Amino acid sequence: MPDSLPELEAQRSKILRQFSTLSDFRLGSICAVPRRCGKPTCHCAKSNDPGHHPQLRLTRKVDGRTVAESFASPAAFRKAKTEIDEYHRLQNLTMQLVAVNEKICRLRPVESESSPWTAEEKKRLRRSIRRSREK
Ligand SMILES: [Zn+2]
């Protein structure tokens, strides 16, 4: 685990470079949905039946609702899977970037050892915090 500021900054640059290697990505997940044909006499009509060969669906949230799409072809499935995997790579890179930045923030010294807060500065700070809360 690198813990010096220059090492952490180098690590951050490395992570940032990886962002530029991201290709098309999208939100969503792929799940296998058991298919029921709807014929009342079929075995799949029984509640404990696993149904017919499960169908792969792409599910995603649209305005808070889950929308499912089926894939027109194996190629469409592979394309969507690659795009979703790429989104997970983005999430992973984001988490890494946040983690390394937090370490950098903690290690980065205050620019100059200045004098403690003056009464006027404290008053101004309180006012600006109050203003940002009111928004
Ligand atoms: Zn059936």
Short mmCIF file of C-alpha atoms and ligand atoms in Angstrom, two decimals:
data_model
loop_
_atom_site.label_atom_id
_atom_site.label_comp_id
_atom_site.label_asym_id
_atom_site.label_seq_id
_atom_site.Cartn_x
_atom_site.Cartn_y
_atom_site.Cartn_z
CA MET A 1 0.00 0.00 0.00
CA PRO A 2 1.70 3.22 -1.06
CA ASP A 3 1.20 5.96 1.47
CA SER A 4 3.42 8.83 0.45
CA LEU A 5 1.86 11.75 -1.35
CA PRO A 6 3.90 11.35 -4.60
CA GLU A 7 3.11 7.62 -4.72
CA LEU A 8 -0.59 8.26 -4.18
CA GLU A 9 -0.59 10.96 -6.85
CA ALA A 10 1.08 8.54 -9.28
CA GLN A 11 -1.56 5.96 -8.43
CA ARG A 12 -4.29 8.53 -9.07
CA SER A 13 -2.83 9.40 -12.49
CA LYS A 14 -2.78 5.71 -13.35
CA ILE A 15 -6.46 5.34 -12.40
CA LEU A 16 -7.39 8.48 -14.34
CA ARG A 17 -5.64 7.10 -17.44
CA GLN A 18 -7.74 3.95 -17.19
CA PHE A 19 -10.92 6.05 -17.47
CA SER A 20 -9.89 6.99 -21.00
CA THR A 21 -9.77 3.31 -21.97
CA LEU A 22 -13.46 2.79 -21.20
CA SER A 23 -15.54 1.89 -24.22
CA ASP A 24 -19.35 1.99 -24.56
CA PHE A 25 -21.09 1.33 -21.28
CA ARG A 26 -24.61 1.19 -20.02
CA LEU A 27 -26.57 0.63 -16.85
CA GLY A 28 -28.51 -2.56 -16.45
CA SER A 29 -28.22 -6.18 -15.54
CA ILE A 30 -28.75 -9.44 -17.32
CA CYS A 31 -30.94 -12.06 -15.77
CA ALA A 32 -32.42 -15.38 -16.78
CA VAL A 33 -36.22 -15.36 -16.63
CA PRO A 34 -38.03 -18.72 -16.68
CA ARG A 35 -40.50 -18.72 -19.55
CA ARG A 36 -44.13 -19.78 -19.21
CA CYS A 37 -45.93 -20.46 -22.44
CA GLY A 38 -49.39 -19.73 -21.05
CA LYS A 39 -51.09 -23.03 -22.06
CA PRO A 40 -53.09 -24.14 -19.01
CA THR A 41 -52.41 -27.83 -19.72
CA CYS A 42 -48.63 -27.43 -19.97
CA HIS A 43 -46.30 -28.51 -17.14
CA CYS A 44 -45.12 -24.89 -16.83
CA ALA A 45 -48.57 -23.85 -15.56
CA LYS A 46 -47.86 -25.63 -12.26
CA SER A 47 -46.55 -23.26 -9.62
CA ASN A 48 -43.55 -25.41 -8.66
CA ASP A 49 -42.48 -26.01 -12.28
CA PRO A 50 -39.21 -24.34 -13.35
CA GLY A 51 -40.84 -23.33 -16.65
CA HIS A 52 -39.35 -23.64 -20.11
CA HIS A 53 -35.80 -22.87 -21.10
CA PRO A 54 -35.03 -19.58 -19.32
CA GLN A 55 -34.82 -16.49 -21.48
CA LEU A 56 -32.08 -13.97 -21.03
CA ARG A 57 -33.33 -10.48 -20.43
CA LEU A 58 -31.71 -7.12 -20.02
CA THR A 59 -33.30 -5.26 -17.13
CA ARG A 60 -32.79 -1.61 -16.39
CA LYS A 61 -34.48 1.14 -14.43
CA VAL A 62 -36.50 3.73 -16.32
CA ASP A 63 -38.08 6.42 -14.11
CA GLY A 64 -37.87 4.10 -11.11
CA ARG A 65 -39.49 1.17 -12.90
CA THR A 66 -37.70 -1.97 -14.03
CA VAL A 67 -37.90 -2.51 -17.74
CA ALA A 68 -36.94 -5.83 -19.31
CA GLU A 69 -35.78 -6.29 -22.87
CA SER A 70 -35.09 -9.52 -24.64
CA PHE A 71 -32.17 -10.01 -26.99
CA ALA A 72 -32.85 -10.39 -30.69
CA SER A 73 -29.71 -12.45 -31.25
CA PRO A 74 -26.70 -13.92 -29.42
CA ALA A 75 -24.68 -11.03 -30.81
CA ALA A 76 -27.10 -8.52 -29.23
CA PHE A 77 -26.73 -10.37 -25.94
CA ARG A 78 -22.91 -10.31 -26.12
CA LYS A 79 -22.93 -6.61 -27.00
CA ALA A 80 -25.15 -5.72 -24.02
CA LYS A 81 -23.08 -7.90 -21.70
CA THR A 82 -19.87 -6.16 -22.76
CA GLU A 83 -21.50 -2.75 -22.24
CA ILE A 84 -22.76 -3.68 -18.77
CA ASP A 85 -19.39 -5.16 -17.79
CA GLU A 86 -17.79 -1.92 -18.89
CA TYR A 87 -20.15 0.02 -16.63
CA HIS A 88 -18.98 -2.16 -13.71
CA ARG A 89 -15.41 -1.31 -14.65
CA LEU A 90 -16.36 2.38 -14.47
CA GLN A 91 -17.87 1.88 -11.01
CA ASN A 92 -14.77 0.04 -9.86
CA LEU A 93 -12.47 2.76 -11.19
CA THR A 94 -14.62 5.42 -9.53
CA MET A 95 -14.36 3.67 -6.17
CA GLN A 96 -10.59 3.38 -6.54
CA LEU A 97 -10.35 7.05 -7.50
CA VAL A 98 -12.41 8.13 -4.49
CA ALA A 99 -10.33 5.97 -2.15
CA VAL A 100 -6.98 7.29 -3.39
CA ASN A 101 -8.24 10.87 -3.30
CA GLU A 102 -9.36 10.50 0.28
CA LYS A 103 -5.86 9.37 1.25
CA ILE A 104 -4.35 12.29 -0.67
CA CYS A 105 -6.67 14.77 1.06
CA ARG A 106 -5.70 13.42 4.46
CA LEU A 107 -1.98 13.59 3.69
CA ARG A 108 -1.95 16.93 1.86
CA PRO A 109 -0.70 19.53 4.29
CA VAL A 110 -2.40 22.88 4.79
CA GLU A 111 -0.60 25.35 2.53
CA SER A 112 0.90 27.56 5.19
CA GLU A 113 0.89 27.28 8.92
CA SER A 114 -1.31 30.29 9.37
CA SER A 115 -2.66 31.83 12.50
CA PRO A 116 -5.80 30.37 14.08
CA TRP A 117 -9.27 31.62 13.12
CA THR A 118 -9.98 35.24 13.84
CA ALA A 119 -13.38 36.20 15.25
CA GLU A 120 -14.24 37.91 11.96
CA GLU A 121 -13.35 34.82 9.89
CA LYS A 122 -15.45 32.59 12.12
CA LYS A 123 -18.42 34.91 11.76
CA ARG A 124 -18.04 34.96 7.97
CA LEU A 125 -17.74 31.18 7.82
CA ARG A 126 -20.86 30.66 9.92
CA ARG A 127 -22.77 33.04 7.67
CA SER A 128 -21.70 31.25 4.49
CA ILE A 129 -22.59 27.83 5.95
CA ARG A 130 -26.02 29.12 6.96
CA ARG A 131 -26.52 30.54 3.45
CA SER A 132 -25.62 27.24 1.77
CA ARG A 133 -28.05 25.36 4.07
CA GLU A 134 -30.88 27.73 3.20
CA LYS A 135 -30.54 26.99 -0.51
ZN ZN B 1 -45.38 -24.36 -21.09
#
